[in-house]
């Protein structure tokens, strides 16, 4: 591989990795908050992409301008899913872990079916973005503009998340609830409210990722399955519950995927990520930054 | 106290409840065996075959997931190993499916033991996700392995109906009996395990690993044994499925949805119980098959809506499974 080809692989990997990190961070956040894995995370992403598509279809505006609405809608979806499904799953007295998996997995199947039934299995794409089809050339390395935009949005989102967690009352309540669910009740924090907002925030983050991805990726009912699995691998690699871990793991996953795709046939591009994941958890069972 | 506290009660002969279970099983299985002679409709017989198959494989999953508490979401790997071993041995080497079944089962158990070494160190969600990833790796490799047909898969040759090659083109009834036989064997193995020392150990590992360990239960070996038995019978199910379809490709035997399809009947009916997988499959499989054929075929999505909604509602409303509706009093699991 020439130096230029390698630079191309690394640059593409970094940009995609930042988007993977953004997809995964909401999942990690919710897990850290309440020990629940949302098996419908990929379907949240799919929902966000369809919402973006629908808004563009209705308004004909540039998808970039519509991103805040997508994020707001997904915040609502997250809160409703917590209040309508997860809250009840957490009350189960028997088989708690199974109930969480299957309640959220059932929701995932339902969302996929609904997308197929109401929106047909057709592949769709958003064609009218100002960013669409444009490419930036930097010393022989070609970078598509939508991906650069996605990477920047991801960095901004992680920055914003850091500020939110460290500077606001909500962030402090979130952090306190993560650490000790029992004690926060004593100081007057409504745990249920923190969980609702936490789910809203987690879904809003994956909503942002979906809004970005919709600009340059095909939208179809199964799109969540692929990205969902990558998100679980990213979160497990970084360590469940670690926001910083999700960022680092996302970038690593992006690099490894780009390298695998350059070496092996395209159909095998996920092999590298999966092997890397197994390699890491077998040595460090809680991921790179997880608590052991 | 020692691990002896976690052993089956020492009594002469069989406990009355256990004898009742066996009689019930004999009655239920005899009724199912007679049913295809009464219900002649081929479509319904097909649904029955799939129901029995998923009940059997879900029972195999239940051995590891239900009794030992290790939530595997990658059992499609073992199913695929069974289906592929049987198909390759039969189509390329002329070895009858009965042999392929055994080879597939043993191979699958060996793979489960090999994977168990690193995987059983992982806890909770880390374990479940690792099983998904391993099955996905298996799927990718099979997809790109030309020796086993790659993405095109393997087509079985057309032969005359025979119990020797397990091919029945004209009549579905033998498949009903084969699937029933598989279910009866997995049920009986689970029955034996439930009453044996292993069964008590596995439930202890599931309920409270720390306490089990302090009593001298060898947790790691318990998990390994459960994984090997579970993988063996899952692979035998895959062998049956391959002979039933007479054509396999990677997606049709190893995709992620199979891993879920094996876990779901047990979850729906009641995990860690003898009849849970059967009850769950008897509800889930006819429901999905019939909605699929009457509501516009697969691809419309309505079957997924019903399926997903059902899983969600049952898992939230009845975490112990449907079977718990019929239990009069809580079962005592460990004598103290």
PDB file of C-alpha atoms in Angstrom, chain A residues 271, chain B residues 77 133-143 254:
ATOM      1  CA  UNK A 271     -14.504  -9.117   9.937  1.00  0.00           C
TER       2      UNK A 271
ATOM      3  CA  UNK B  77     -23.682 -20.701  14.610  1.00  0.00           C
ATOM      4  CA  UNK B 133     -20.364 -11.264  17.128  1.00  0.00           C
ATOM      5  CA  UNK B 134     -18.987 -14.829  16.969  1.00  0.00           C
ATOM      6  CA  UNK B 135     -22.048 -16.011  15.050  1.00  0.00           C
ATOM      7  CA  UNK B 136     -21.669 -13.058  12.666  1.00  0.00           C
ATOM      8  CA  UNK B 137     -18.029 -14.012  12.073  1.00  0.00           C
ATOM      9  CA  UNK B 138     -19.179 -17.561  11.302  1.00  0.00           C
ATOM     10  CA  UNK B 139     -21.735 -16.204   8.845  1.00  0.00           C
ATOM     11  CA  UNK B 140     -19.130 -14.020   7.108  1.00  0.00           C
ATOM     12  CA  UNK B 141     -16.672 -16.905   6.793  1.00  0.00           C
ATOM     13  CA  UNK B 142     -19.278 -19.330   5.429  1.00  0.00           C
ATOM     14  CA  UNK B 143     -20.359 -16.650   2.969  1.00  0.00           C
ATOM     15  CA  UNK B 254     -27.108 -18.847  10.049  1.00  0.00           C
TER      16      UNK B 254
END
